[in-house]
Amino acid sequence: MNVLVFKNAEEATEKAYDIFKKSFENGLKTLGLATGSTPLTLYEKIRTSGWDVSHVTTVNLDEYVGLSPANPQSYNYYMQEELFKYMNFKSTNLPNGMAEDLQEECERYEQILKENPVDLQILGIGPNGHIGFNEPGTPFDSITHVVELAPSTREANKRFFDKEEEVPTKAITMGISSIMNAREIILLAFGPGKADAVRKMVEGPVTSDCPASVLQNHDHAWIILDEGSAGKLKR
Ligand code: F6R
């Protein structure tokens, strides 16, 4: 794990964009994507780059169960709006949260990941240390699975919904082992609200109590922080 601290989110995003650009120039074929507030500026930079991405396949980390792609709160909708409608990706993939058989859907998605090994995975981190929707306690050897969202995650995400009751209770997420298979990883974290999770991820023990701490075991993981999220690091 390499930890880099920048003055603000803008400079941190600039660094993430540089790493992405190098990977793209070196022949990136599969790009792993996250949703949420953190990568929004990075996606803005990518969509205005004017690059030809017709050889690039994307795979997203997760999707809510029960939200269709037409629902503005679904991650599918977010990706269309932030990136996909502007770019000519070869193919784009998200778990189908509307699948009748969710277990079968997890298997289908894991197969997509096997066929398209991720060259570069973008990640955010939850205030409880989750990556994807792998909540504390998720085994490190987990693959794509259905999760019950932690109350703190539903609370953190309610800002995107009209009422808290509307936040889905379940999601499909890539597992921790699926994420760790990526050749290179960029995790972005901004603001003091992430400082506790960042301290546990970087300086705490590697434990499923803080799923992101597993990244200490990844040789090509870039942890890109602003001063706010790095505020509780000792080193
Ligand atoms: C999103 C995802 C989540 C978010 C995390 C941080 O696809 O998998 O792990 O990255 O919850 O969310 P933001 O960026 O909104 O703080």
JSON list of C-alpha atoms and ligand atoms in Angstrom, two decimals:
[
{"chain": "A", "resi": 1, "resn": "MET", "atom": "CA", "xyz": [0.00, 0.00, 0.00]},
{"chain": "A", "resi": 2, "resn": "ASN", "atom": "CA", "xyz": [1.33, 3.47, -0.91]},
{"chain": "A", "resi": 3, "resn": "VAL", "atom": "CA", "xyz": [-0.18, 6.38, 1.01]},
{"chain": "A", "resi": 4, "resn": "LEU", "atom": "CA", "xyz": [-0.15, 9.87, -0.53]},
{"chain": "A", "resi": 5, "resn": "VAL", "atom": "CA", "xyz": [-1.54, 12.97, 1.18]},
{"chain": "A", "resi": 6, "resn": "PHE", "atom": "CA", "xyz": [-2.52, 16.12, -0.72]},
{"chain": "A", "resi": 7, "resn": "LYS", "atom": "CA", "xyz": [-3.61, 19.56, 0.40]},
{"chain": "A", "resi": 8, "resn": "ASN", "atom": "CA", "xyz": [-7.15, 19.14, -0.87]},
{"chain": "A", "resi": 9, "resn": "ALA", "atom": "CA", "xyz": [-9.48, 16.84, -2.80]},
{"chain": "A", "resi": 10, "resn": "GLU", "atom": "CA", "xyz": [-8.74, 18.62, -6.07]},
{"chain": "A", "resi": 11, "resn": "GLU", "atom": "CA", "xyz": [-4.99, 17.95, -5.91]},
{"chain": "A", "resi": 12, "resn": "ALA", "atom": "CA", "xyz": [-5.63, 14.39, -4.73]},
{"chain": "A", "resi": 13, "resn": "THR", "atom": "CA", "xyz": [-7.97, 13.80, -7.68]},
{"chain": "A", "resi": 14, "resn": "GLU", "atom": "CA", "xyz": [-5.30, 15.20, -10.04]},
{"chain": "A", "resi": 15, "resn": "LYS", "atom": "CA", "xyz": [-2.91, 12.49, -8.81]},
{"chain": "A", "resi": 16, "resn": "ALA", "atom": "CA", "xyz": [-5.56, 9.78, -9.22]},
{"chain": "A", "resi": 17, "resn": "TYR", "atom": "CA", "xyz": [-6.16, 11.02, -12.77]},
{"chain": "A", "resi": 18, "resn": "ASP", "atom": "CA", "xyz": [-2.40, 10.82, -13.53]},
{"chain": "A", "resi": 19, "resn": "ILE", "atom": "CA", "xyz": [-2.27, 7.19, -12.36]},
{"chain": "A", "resi": 20, "resn": "PHE", "atom": "CA", "xyz": [-5.38, 6.40, -14.40]},
{"chain": "A", "resi": 21, "resn": "LYS", "atom": "CA", "xyz": [-3.87, 8.09, -17.46]},
{"chain": "A", "resi": 22, "resn": "LYS", "atom": "CA", "xyz": [-0.64, 6.07, -17.18]},
{"chain": "A", "resi": 23, "resn": "SER", "atom": "CA", "xyz": [-2.62, 2.86, -16.85]},
{"chain": "A", "resi": 24, "resn": "PHE", "atom": "CA", "xyz": [-4.71, 3.83, -19.89]},
{"chain": "A", "resi": 25, "resn": "GLU", "atom": "CA", "xyz": [-1.59, 4.61, -21.92]},
{"chain": "A", "resi": 26, "resn": "ASN", "atom": "CA", "xyz": [-0.13, 1.24, -20.86]},
{"chain": "A", "resi": 27, "resn": "GLY", "atom": "CA", "xyz": [-3.05, -0.62, -22.42]},
{"chain": "A", "resi": 28, "resn": "LEU", "atom": "CA", "xyz": [-5.67, -0.84, -19.66]},
{"chain": "A", "resi": 29, "resn": "LYS", "atom": "CA", "xyz": [-8.40, -3.25, -20.78]},
{"chain": "A", "resi": 30, "resn": "THR", "atom": "CA", "xyz": [-10.68, -3.52, -17.74]},
{"chain": "A", "resi": 31, "resn": "LEU", "atom": "CA", "xyz": [-11.50, -0.66, -15.42]},
{"chain": "A", "resi": 32, "resn": "GLY", "atom": "CA", "xyz": [-13.16, -1.23, -12.05]},
{"chain": "A", "resi": 33, "resn": "LEU", "atom": "CA", "xyz": [-15.46, 1.62, -10.97]},
{"chain": "A", "resi": 34, "resn": "ALA", "atom": "CA", "xyz": [-17.06, 2.87, -7.75]},
{"chain": "A", "resi": 35, "resn": "THR", "atom": "CA", "xyz": [-19.99, 5.24, -7.25]},
{"chain": "A", "resi": 36, "resn": "GLY", "atom": "CA", "xyz": [-20.57, 7.73, -4.41]},
{"chain": "A", "resi": 37, "resn": "SER", "atom": "CA", "xyz": [-19.46, 11.34, -3.99]},
{"chain": "A", "resi": 38, "resn": "THR", "atom": "CA", "xyz": [-15.71, 10.75, -3.83]},
{"chain": "A", "resi": 39, "resn": "PRO", "atom": "CA", "xyz": [-14.89, 9.91, -7.48]},
{"chain": "A", "resi": 40, "resn": "LEU", "atom": "CA", "xyz": [-17.21, 12.52, -9.05]},
{"chain": "A", "resi": 41, "resn": "THR", "atom": "CA", "xyz": [-14.44, 14.95, -10.00]},
{"chain": "A", "resi": 42, "resn": "LEU", "atom": "CA", "xyz": [-12.28, 12.10, -11.30]},
{"chain": "A", "resi": 43, "resn": "TYR", "atom": "CA", "xyz": [-15.16, 10.99, -13.56]},
{"chain": "A", "resi": 44, "resn": "GLU", "atom": "CA", "xyz": [-15.62, 14.54, -14.78]},
{"chain": "A", "resi": 45, "resn": "LYS", "atom": "CA", "xyz": [-11.96, 14.61, -15.81]},
{"chain": "A", "resi": 46, "resn": "ILE", "atom": "CA", "xyz": [-12.18, 11.23, -17.51]},
{"chain": "A", "resi": 47, "resn": "ARG", "atom": "CA", "xyz": [-15.38, 12.05, -19.45]},
{"chain": "A", "resi": 48, "resn": "THR", "atom": "CA", "xyz": [-13.93, 15.30, -20.76]},
{"chain": "A", "resi": 49, "resn": "SER", "atom": "CA", "xyz": [-10.63, 13.67, -21.76]},
{"chain": "A", "resi": 50, "resn": "GLY", "atom": "CA", "xyz": [-11.90, 12.84, -25.25]},
{"chain": "A", "resi": 51, "resn": "TRP", "atom": "CA", "xyz": [-10.22, 9.42, -25.13]},
{"chain": "A", "resi": 52, "resn": "ASP", "atom": "CA", "xyz": [-11.22, 6.54, -27.31]},
{"chain": "A", "resi": 53, "resn": "VAL", "atom": "CA", "xyz": [-12.16, 3.79, -24.82]},
{"chain": "A", "resi": 54, "resn": "SER", "atom": "CA", "xyz": [-13.68, 1.40, -27.35]},
{"chain": "A", "resi": 55, "resn": "HIS", "atom": "CA", "xyz": [-11.29, -1.35, -26.16]},
{"chain": "A", "resi": 56, "resn": "VAL", "atom": "CA", "xyz": [-12.08, -0.84, -22.43]},
{"chain": "A", "resi": 57, "resn": "THR", "atom": "CA", "xyz": [-14.58, -2.91, -20.44]},
{"chain": "A", "resi": 58, "resn": "THR", "atom": "CA", "xyz": [-15.87, -1.53, -17.14]},
{"chain": "A", "resi": 59, "resn": "VAL", "atom": "CA", "xyz": [-17.06, -3.43, -14.08]},
{"chain": "A", "resi": 60, "resn": "ASN", "atom": "CA", "xyz": [-18.70, -1.68, -11.14]},
{"chain": "A", "resi": 61, "resn": "LEU", "atom": "CA", "xyz": [-18.30, -2.69, -7.53]},
{"chain": "A", "resi": 62, "resn": "ASP", "atom": "CA", "xyz": [-21.92, -2.85, -6.51]},
{"chain": "A", "resi": 63, "resn": "GLU", "atom": "CA", "xyz": [-25.62, -2.13, -7.00]},
{"chain": "A", "resi": 64, "resn": "TYR", "atom": "CA", "xyz": [-28.63, -1.85, -4.69]},
{"chain": "A", "resi": 65, "resn": "VAL", "atom": "CA", "xyz": [-31.11, -4.72, -4.69]},
{"chain": "A", "resi": 66, "resn": "GLY", "atom": "CA", "xyz": [-34.56, -3.66, -5.91]},
{"chain": "A", "resi": 67, "resn": "LEU", "atom": "CA", "xyz": [-33.60, -0.50, -7.87]},
{"chain": "A", "resi": 68, "resn": "SER", "atom": "CA", "xyz": [-33.91, -0.62, -11.65]},
{"chain": "A", "resi": 69, "resn": "PRO", "atom": "CA", "xyz": [-31.39, 1.15, -13.92]},
{"chain": "A", "resi": 70, "resn": "ALA", "atom": "CA", "xyz": [-34.07, 3.81, -14.59]},
{"chain": "A", "resi": 71, "resn": "ASN", "atom": "CA", "xyz": [-34.21, 4.73, -10.89]},
{"chain": "A", "resi": 72, "resn": "PRO", "atom": "CA", "xyz": [-32.09, 7.88, -10.33]},
{"chain": "A", "resi": 73, "resn": "GLN", "atom": "CA", "xyz": [-30.81, 6.41, -7.04]},
{"chain": "A", "resi": 74, "resn": "SER", "atom": "CA", "xyz": [-29.48, 3.25, -8.68]},
{"chain": "A", "resi": 75, "resn": "TYR", "atom": "CA", "xyz": [-25.76, 2.97, -9.28]},
{"chain": "A", "resi": 76, "resn": "ASN", "atom": "CA", "xyz": [-26.51, 2.05, -12.88]},
{"chain": "A", "resi": 77, "resn": "TYR", "atom": "CA", "xyz": [-28.22, 5.44, -13.37]},
{"chain": "A", "resi": 78, "resn": "TYR", "atom": "CA", "xyz": [-25.33, 7.24, -11.64]},
{"chain": "A", "resi": 79, "resn": "MET", "atom": "CA", "xyz": [-22.78, 5.61, -13.96]},
{"chain": "A", "resi": 80, "resn": "GLN", "atom": "CA", "xyz": [-24.81, 6.48, -17.07]},
{"chain": "A", "resi": 81, "resn": "GLU", "atom": "CA", "xyz": [-25.04, 10.11, -15.98]},
{"chain": "A", "resi": 82, "resn": "GLU", "atom": "CA", "xyz": [-21.45, 10.55, -14.77]},
{"chain": "A", "resi": 83, "resn": "LEU", "atom": "CA", "xyz": [-19.52, 8.56, -17.36]},
{"chain": "A", "resi": 84, "resn": "PHE", "atom": "CA", "xyz": [-21.11, 6.03, -19.66]},
{"chain": "A", "resi": 85, "resn": "LYS", "atom": "CA", "xyz": [-23.28, 8.32, -21.79]},
{"chain": "A", "resi": 86, "resn": "TYR", "atom": "CA", "xyz": [-20.25, 10.42, -22.69]},
{"chain": "A", "resi": 87, "resn": "MET", "atom": "CA", "xyz": [-17.86, 7.60, -23.60]},
{"chain": "A", "resi": 88, "resn": "ASN", "atom": "CA", "xyz": [-17.59, 4.72, -26.04]},
{"chain": "A", "resi": 89, "resn": "PHE", "atom": "CA", "xyz": [-16.65, 1.86, -23.69]},
{"chain": "A", "resi": 90, "resn": "LYS", "atom": "CA", "xyz": [-16.55, -1.61, -25.25]},
{"chain": "A", "resi": 91, "resn": "SER", "atom": "CA", "xyz": [-18.94, -2.84, -22.56]},
{"chain": "A", "resi": 92, "resn": "THR", "atom": "CA", "xyz": [-20.11, -1.69, -19.15]},
{"chain": "A", "resi": 93, "resn": "ASN", "atom": "CA", "xyz": [-21.15, -4.04, -16.35]},
{"chain": "A", "resi": 94, "resn": "LEU", "atom": "CA", "xyz": [-22.96, -3.65, -13.04]},
{"chain": "A", "resi": 95, "resn": "PRO", "atom": "CA", "xyz": [-24.66, -6.28, -10.92]},
{"chain": "A", "resi": 96, "resn": "ASN", "atom": "CA", "xyz": [-28.38, -6.51, -11.74]},
{"chain": "A", "resi": 97, "resn": "GLY", "atom": "CA", "xyz": [-30.19, -5.60, -8.52]},
{"chain": "A", "resi": 98, "resn": "MET", "atom": "CA", "xyz": [-33.52, -6.56, -10.12]},
{"chain": "A", "resi": 99, "resn": "ALA", "atom": "CA", "xyz": [-32.51, -10.16, -10.86]},
{"chain": "A", "resi": 100, "resn": "GLU", "atom": "CA", "xyz": [-35.12, -12.72, -9.80]},
{"chain": "A", "resi": 101, "resn": "ASP", "atom": "CA", "xyz": [-32.45, -15.10, -8.54]},
{"chain": "A", "resi": 102, "resn": "LEU", "atom": "CA", "xyz": [-29.86, -13.01, -6.72]},
{"chain": "A", "resi": 103, "resn": "GLN", "atom": "CA", "xyz": [-27.52, -15.93, -6.09]},
{"chain": "A", "resi": 104, "resn": "GLU", "atom": "CA", "xyz": [-27.45, -16.75, -9.80]},
{"chain": "A", "resi": 105, "resn": "GLU", "atom": "CA", "xyz": [-26.79, -13.06, -10.52]},
{"chain": "A", "resi": 106, "resn": "CYS", "atom": "CA", "xyz": [-23.77, -13.10, -8.15]},
{"chain": "A", "resi": 107, "resn": "GLU", "atom": "CA", "xyz": [-22.40, -16.13, -10.01]},
{"chain": "A", "resi": 108, "resn": "ARG", "atom": "CA", "xyz": [-22.98, -14.45, -13.38]},
{"chain": "A", "resi": 109, "resn": "TYR", "atom": "CA", "xyz": [-21.13, -11.34, -12.18]},
{"chain": "A", "resi": 110, "resn": "GLU", "atom": "CA", "xyz": [-18.22, -13.31, -10.75]},
{"chain": "A", "resi": 111, "resn": "GLN", "atom": "CA", "xyz": [-17.89, -15.01, -14.14]},
{"chain": "A", "resi": 112, "resn": "ILE", "atom": "CA", "xyz": [-17.66, -11.58, -15.82]},
{"chain": "A", "resi": 113, "resn": "LEU", "atom": "CA", "xyz": [-14.86, -10.69, -13.40]},
{"chain": "A", "resi": 114, "resn": "LYS", "atom": "CA", "xyz": [-13.02, -13.94, -14.22]},
{"chain": "A", "resi": 115, "resn": "GLU", "atom": "CA", "xyz": [-13.27, -13.22, -17.94]},
{"chain": "A", "resi": 116, "resn": "ASN", "atom": "CA", "xyz": [-12.22, -9.57, -17.47]},
{"chain": "A", "resi": 117, "resn": "PRO", "atom": "CA", "xyz": [-9.47, -9.35, -14.85]},
{"chain": "A", "resi": 118, "resn": "VAL", "atom": "CA", "xyz": [-9.44, -5.80, -13.50]},
{"chain": "A", "resi": 119, "resn": "ASP", "atom": "CA", "xyz": [-6.34, -3.77, -14.43]},
{"chain": "A", "resi": 120, "resn": "LEU", "atom": "CA", "xyz": [-7.23, -0.75, -12.31]},
{"chain": "A", "resi": 121, "resn": "GLN", "atom": "CA", "xyz": [-9.90, -0.54, -9.62]},
{"chain": "A", "resi": 122, "resn": "ILE", "atom": "CA", "xyz": [-11.20, 2.78, -8.26]},
{"chain": "A", "resi": 123, "resn": "LEU", "atom": "CA", "xyz": [-12.43, 2.61, -4.64]},
{"chain": "A", "resi": 124, "resn": "GLY", "atom": "CA", "xyz": [-13.95, 4.87, -2.01]},
{"chain": "A", "resi": 125, "resn": "ILE", "atom": "CA", "xyz": [-14.18, 3.99, 1.68]},
{"chain": "A", "resi": 126, "resn": "GLY", "atom": "CA", "xyz": [-17.19, 4.07, 4.01]},
{"chain": "A", "resi": 127, "resn": "PRO", "atom": "CA", "xyz": [-16.97, 5.78, 7.40]},
{"chain": "A", "resi": 128, "resn": "ASN", "atom": "CA", "xyz": [-17.04, 2.24, 8.88]},
{"chain": "A", "resi": 129, "resn": "GLY", "atom": "CA", "xyz": [-14.15, 1.08, 6.68]},
{"chain": "A", "resi": 130, "resn": "HIS", "atom": "CA", "xyz": [-16.24, -0.70, 4.04]},
{"chain": "A", "resi": 131, "resn": "ILE", "atom": "CA", "xyz": [-15.02, -1.11, 0.46]},
{"chain": "A", "resi": 132, "resn": "GLY", "atom": "CA", "xyz": [-17.67, -1.86, -2.14]},
{"chain": "A", "resi": 133, "resn": "PHE", "atom": "CA", "xyz": [-20.50, -2.85, 0.19]},
{"chain": "A", "resi": 134, "resn": "ASN", "atom": "CA", "xyz": [-18.26, -5.21, 2.15]},
{"chain": "A", "resi": 135, "resn": "GLU", "atom": "CA", "xyz": [-19.26, -4.23, 5.66]},
{"chain": "A", "resi": 136, "resn": "PRO", "atom": "CA", "xyz": [-17.15, -4.91, 8.78]},
{"chain": "A", "resi": 137, "resn": "GLY", "atom": "CA", "xyz": [-17.02, -8.65, 9.45]},
{"chain": "A", "resi": 138, "resn": "THR", "atom": "CA", "xyz": [-16.99, -9.66, 5.75]},
{"chain": "A", "resi": 139, "resn": "PRO", "atom": "CA", "xyz": [-14.44, -12.46, 5.22]},
{"chain": "A", "resi": 140, "resn": "PHE", "atom": "CA", "xyz": [-11.39, -11.56, 3.14]},
{"chain": "A", "resi": 141, "resn": "ASP", "atom": "CA", "xyz": [-11.98, -14.55, 0.85]},
{"chain": "A", "resi": 142, "resn": "SER", "atom": "CA", "xyz": [-15.49, -13.36, -0.13]},
{"chain": "A", "resi": 143, "resn": "ILE", "atom": "CA", "xyz": [-16.48, -13.14, -3.79]},
{"chain": "A", "resi": 144, "resn": "THR", "atom": "CA", "xyz": [-19.54, -11.38, -5.31]},
{"chain": "A", "resi": 145, "resn": "HIS", "atom": "CA", "xyz": [-22.42, -11.75, -2.84]},
{"chain": "A", "resi": 146, "resn": "VAL", "atom": "CA", "xyz": [-25.64, -10.23, -1.51]},
{"chain": "A", "resi": 147, "resn": "VAL", "atom": "CA", "xyz": [-25.24, -8.06, 1.60]},
{"chain": "A", "resi": 148, "resn": "GLU", "atom": "CA", "xyz": [-27.53, -6.67, 4.24]},
{"chain": "A", "resi": 149, "resn": "LEU", "atom": "CA", "xyz": [-26.48, -2.99, 4.49]},
{"chain": "A", "resi": 150, "resn": "ALA", "atom": "CA", "xyz": [-25.22, -1.84, 7.89]},
{"chain": "A", "resi": 151, "resn": "PRO", "atom": "CA", "xyz": [-27.43, 0.79, 9.60]},
{"chain": "A", "resi": 152, "resn": "SER", "atom": "CA", "xyz": [-24.46, 3.24, 9.47]},
{"chain": "A", "resi": 153, "resn": "THR", "atom": "CA", "xyz": [-24.16, 2.74, 5.68]},
{"chain": "A", "resi": 154, "resn": "ARG", "atom": "CA", "xyz": [-27.90, 3.32, 5.14]},
{"chain": "A", "resi": 155, "resn": "GLU", "atom": "CA", "xyz": [-27.59, 6.42, 7.32]},
{"chain": "A", "resi": 156, "resn": "ALA", "atom": "CA", "xyz": [-24.55, 7.68, 5.34]},
{"chain": "A", "resi": 157, "resn": "ASN", "atom": "CA", "xyz": [-26.33, 7.09, 2.02]},
{"chain": "A", "resi": 158, "resn": "LYS", "atom": "CA", "xyz": [-29.73, 8.53, 2.95]},
{"chain": "A", "resi": 159, "resn": "ARG", "atom": "CA", "xyz": [-28.59, 11.93, 1.62]},
{"chain": "A", "resi": 160, "resn": "PHE", "atom": "CA", "xyz": [-29.26, 10.61, -1.89]},
{"chain": "A", "resi": 161, "resn": "PHE", "atom": "CA", "xyz": [-32.87, 9.59, -1.09]},
{"chain": "A", "resi": 162, "resn": "ASP", "atom": "CA", "xyz": [-36.00, 11.56, -0.10]},
{"chain": "A", "resi": 163, "resn": "LYS", "atom": "CA", "xyz": [-36.55, 9.50, 3.05]},
{"chain": "A", "resi": 164, "resn": "GLU", "atom": "CA", "xyz": [-34.36, 7.06, 5.00]},
{"chain": "A", "resi": 165, "resn": "GLU", "atom": "CA", "xyz": [-37.02, 4.31, 4.55]},
{"chain": "A", "resi": 166, "resn": "GLU", "atom": "CA", "xyz": [-36.35, 4.50, 0.80]},
{"chain": "A", "resi": 167, "resn": "VAL", "atom": "CA", "xyz": [-32.69, 3.46, 1.19]},
{"chain": "A", "resi": 168, "resn": "PRO", "atom": "CA", "xyz": [-32.57, -0.20, 0.11]},
{"chain": "A", "resi": 169, "resn": "THR", "atom": "CA", "xyz": [-31.66, -2.73, 2.80]},
{"chain": "A", "resi": 170, "resn": "LYS", "atom": "CA", "xyz": [-29.67, -5.00, 0.50]},
{"chain": "A", "resi": 171, "resn": "ALA", "atom": "CA", "xyz": [-27.08, -4.77, -2.25]},
{"chain": "A", "resi": 172, "resn": "ILE", "atom": "CA", "xyz": [-24.98, -6.98, -4.48]},
{"chain": "A", "resi": 173, "resn": "THR", "atom": "CA", "xyz": [-21.27, -6.32, -4.13]},
{"chain": "A", "resi": 174, "resn": "MET", "atom": "CA", "xyz": [-17.99, -7.67, -5.43]},
{"chain": "A", "resi": 175, "resn": "GLY", "atom": "CA", "xyz": [-16.33, -9.50, -2.56]},
{"chain": "A", "resi": 176, "resn": "ILE", "atom": "CA", "xyz": [-13.07, -8.54, -0.89]},
{"chain": "A", "resi": 177, "resn": "SER", "atom": "CA", "xyz": [-11.18, -11.25, -2.74]},
{"chain": "A", "resi": 178, "resn": "SER", "atom": "CA", "xyz": [-12.75, -10.08, -6.05]},
{"chain": "A", "resi": 179, "resn": "ILE", "atom": "CA", "xyz": [-11.48, -6.54, -5.30]},
{"chain": "A", "resi": 180, "resn": "MET", "atom": "CA", "xyz": [-8.01, -7.71, -4.25]},
{"chain": "A", "resi": 181, "resn": "ASN", "atom": "CA", "xyz": [-7.59, -9.49, -7.61]},
{"chain": "A", "resi": 182, "resn": "ALA", "atom": "CA", "xyz": [-7.22, -6.10, -9.33]},
{"chain": "A", "resi": 183, "resn": "ARG", "atom": "CA", "xyz": [-3.70, -5.54, -10.64]},
{"chain": "A", "resi": 184, "resn": "GLU", "atom": "CA", "xyz": [-3.68, -1.94, -9.37]},
{"chain": "A", "resi": 185, "resn": "ILE", "atom": "CA", "xyz": [-6.03, -0.10, -6.99]},
{"chain": "A", "resi": 186, "resn": "ILE", "atom": "CA", "xyz": [-6.68, 3.58, -6.29]},
{"chain": "A", "resi": 187, "resn": "LEU", "atom": "CA", "xyz": [-8.61, 4.31, -3.09]},
{"chain": "A", "resi": 188, "resn": "LEU", "atom": "CA", "xyz": [-9.70, 7.93, -2.68]},
{"chain": "A", "resi": 189, "resn": "ALA", "atom": "CA", "xyz": [-10.86, 9.39, 0.66]},
{"chain": "A", "resi": 190, "resn": "PHE", "atom": "CA", "xyz": [-11.70, 13.01, 1.35]},
{"chain": "A", "resi": 191, "resn": "GLY", "atom": "CA", "xyz": [-12.75, 14.99, 4.42]},
{"chain": "A", "resi": 192, "resn": "PRO", "atom": "CA", "xyz": [-12.52, 14.54, 8.20]},
{"chain": "A", "resi": 193, "resn": "GLY", "atom": "CA", "xyz": [-15.58, 12.25, 8.19]},
{"chain": "A", "resi": 194, "resn": "LYS", "atom": "CA", "xyz": [-13.29, 9.54, 6.77]},
{"chain": "A", "resi": 195, "resn": "ALA", "atom": "CA", "xyz": [-10.35, 10.15, 9.14]},
{"chain": "A", "resi": 196, "resn": "ASP", "atom": "CA", "xyz": [-11.15, 7.33, 11.60]},
{"chain": "A", "resi": 197, "resn": "ALA", "atom": "CA", "xyz": [-11.68, 4.79, 8.83]},
{"chain": "A", "resi": 198, "resn": "VAL", "atom": "CA", "xyz": [-8.47, 5.93, 7.10]},
{"chain": "A", "resi": 199, "resn": "ARG", "atom": "CA", "xyz": [-6.44, 5.56, 10.32]},
{"chain": "A", "resi": 200, "resn": "LYS", "atom": "CA", "xyz": [-7.74, 2.01, 10.83]},
{"chain": "A", "resi": 201, "resn": "MET", "atom": "CA", "xyz": [-7.13, 1.14, 7.16]},
{"chain": "A", "resi": 202, "resn": "VAL", "atom": "CA", "xyz": [-3.54, 2.41, 7.11]},
{"chain": "A", "resi": 203, "resn": "GLU", "atom": "CA", "xyz": [-2.22, 2.03, 10.66]},
{"chain": "A", "resi": 204, "resn": "GLY", "atom": "CA", "xyz": [-4.53, -0.51, 12.29]},
{"chain": "A", "resi": 205, "resn": "PRO", "atom": "CA", "xyz": [-4.22, -4.29, 12.21]},
{"chain": "A", "resi": 206, "resn": "VAL", "atom": "CA", "xyz": [-5.30, -6.09, 9.04]},
{"chain": "A", "resi": 207, "resn": "THR", "atom": "CA", "xyz": [-8.69, -7.28, 10.21]},
{"chain": "A", "resi": 208, "resn": "SER", "atom": "CA", "xyz": [-12.15, -7.83, 8.78]},
{"chain": "A", "resi": 209, "resn": "ASP", "atom": "CA", "xyz": [-13.38, -5.33, 11.43]},
{"chain": "A", "resi": 210, "resn": "CYS", "atom": "CA", "xyz": [-12.03, -2.73, 8.97]},
{"chain": "A", "resi": 211, "resn": "PRO", "atom": "CA", "xyz": [-12.44, -4.31, 5.50]},
{"chain": "A", "resi": 212, "resn": "ALA", "atom": "CA", "xyz": [-10.25, -1.65, 3.82]},
{"chain": "A", "resi": 213, "resn": "SER", "atom": "CA", "xyz": [-7.27, -2.69, 6.01]},
{"chain": "A", "resi": 214, "resn": "VAL", "atom": "CA", "xyz": [-6.88, -5.66, 3.63]},
{"chain": "A", "resi": 215, "resn": "LEU", "atom": "CA", "xyz": [-5.32, -3.18, 1.18]},
{"chain": "A", "resi": 216, "resn": "GLN", "atom": "CA", "xyz": [-2.18, -3.22, 3.37]},
{"chain": "A", "resi": 217, "resn": "ASN", "atom": "CA", "xyz": [-1.61, -6.61, 1.70]},
{"chain": "A", "resi": 218, "resn": "HIS", "atom": "CA", "xyz": [-1.88, -5.26, -1.87]},
{"chain": "A", "resi": 219, "resn": "ASP", "atom": "CA", "xyz": [1.45, -4.30, -3.46]},
{"chain": "A", "resi": 220, "resn": "HIS", "atom": "CA", "xyz": [-0.06, -1.89, -5.97]},
{"chain": "A", "resi": 221, "resn": "ALA", "atom": "CA", "xyz": [-2.70, -0.04, -3.94]},
{"chain": "A", "resi": 222, "resn": "TRP", "atom": "CA", "xyz": [-2.55, 3.76, -3.93]},
{"chain": "A", "resi": 223, "resn": "ILE", "atom": "CA", "xyz": [-4.30, 5.39, -0.99]},
{"chain": "A", "resi": 224, "resn": "ILE", "atom": "CA", "xyz": [-4.88, 8.99, -2.08]},
{"chain": "A", "resi": 225, "resn": "LEU", "atom": "CA", "xyz": [-6.00, 11.34, 0.69]},
{"chain": "A", "resi": 226, "resn": "ASP", "atom": "CA", "xyz": [-6.64, 15.00, 1.35]},
{"chain": "A", "resi": 227, "resn": "GLU", "atom": "CA", "xyz": [-5.48, 16.61, 4.60]},
{"chain": "A", "resi": 228, "resn": "GLY", "atom": "CA", "xyz": [-8.92, 16.13, 6.19]},
{"chain": "A", "resi": 229, "resn": "SER", "atom": "CA", "xyz": [-9.08, 12.35, 5.75]},
{"chain": "A", "resi": 230, "resn": "ALA", "atom": "CA", "xyz": [-5.39, 11.99, 6.69]},
{"chain": "A", "resi": 231, "resn": "GLY", "atom": "CA", "xyz": [-5.89, 14.09, 9.84]},
{"chain": "A", "resi": 232, "resn": "LYS", "atom": "CA", "xyz": [-5.73, 11.17, 12.30]},
{"chain": "A", "resi": 233, "resn": "LEU", "atom": "CA", "xyz": [-2.71, 9.37, 10.85]},
{"chain": "A", "resi": 234, "resn": "LYS", "atom": "CA", "xyz": [0.21, 9.22, 13.27]},
{"chain": "A", "resi": 235, "resn": "ARG", "atom": "CA", "xyz": [2.97, 8.63, 10.74]},
{"chain": "B", "resi": 1, "resn": "F6R", "atom": "C1", "xyz": [-19.71, 2.81, -4.03]},
{"chain": "B", "resi": 1, "resn": "F6R", "atom": "C2", "xyz": [-19.12, 1.99, -2.97]},
{"chain": "B", "resi": 1, "resn": "F6R", "atom": "C3", "xyz": [-18.89, 2.52, -1.60]},
{"chain": "B", "resi": 1, "resn": "F6R", "atom": "C4", "xyz": [-18.41, 3.97, -1.57]},
{"chain": "B", "resi": 1, "resn": "F6R", "atom": "C5", "xyz": [-18.24, 4.45, -0.12]},
{"chain": "B", "resi": 1, "resn": "F6R", "atom": "C6", "xyz": [-17.86, 5.91, -0.04]},
{"chain": "B", "resi": 1, "resn": "F6R", "atom": "O1", "xyz": [-19.82, 2.09, -5.23]},
{"chain": "B", "resi": 1, "resn": "F6R", "atom": "O2", "xyz": [-18.85, 0.87, -3.22]},
{"chain": "B", "resi": 1, "resn": "F6R", "atom": "O3", "xyz": [-17.96, 1.69, -0.96]},
{"chain": "B", "resi": 1, "resn": "F6R", "atom": "O4", "xyz": [-17.20, 4.08, -2.26]},
{"chain": "B", "resi": 1, "resn": "F6R", "atom": "O5", "xyz": [-19.43, 4.24, 0.59]},
{"chain": "B", "resi": 1, "resn": "F6R", "atom": "O6", "xyz": [-18.92, 6.68, -0.52]},
{"chain": "B", "resi": 1, "resn": "F6R", "atom": "P1", "xyz": [-18.75, 8.27, -0.76]},
{"chain": "B", "resi": 1, "resn": "F6R", "atom": "O7", "xyz": [-17.75, 8.43, -1.84]},
{"chain": "B", "resi": 1, "resn": "F6R", "atom": "O8", "xyz": [-20.12, 8.72, -1.18]},
{"chain": "B", "resi": 1, "resn": "F6R", "atom": "O9", "xyz": [-18.31, 8.83, 0.55]}
]
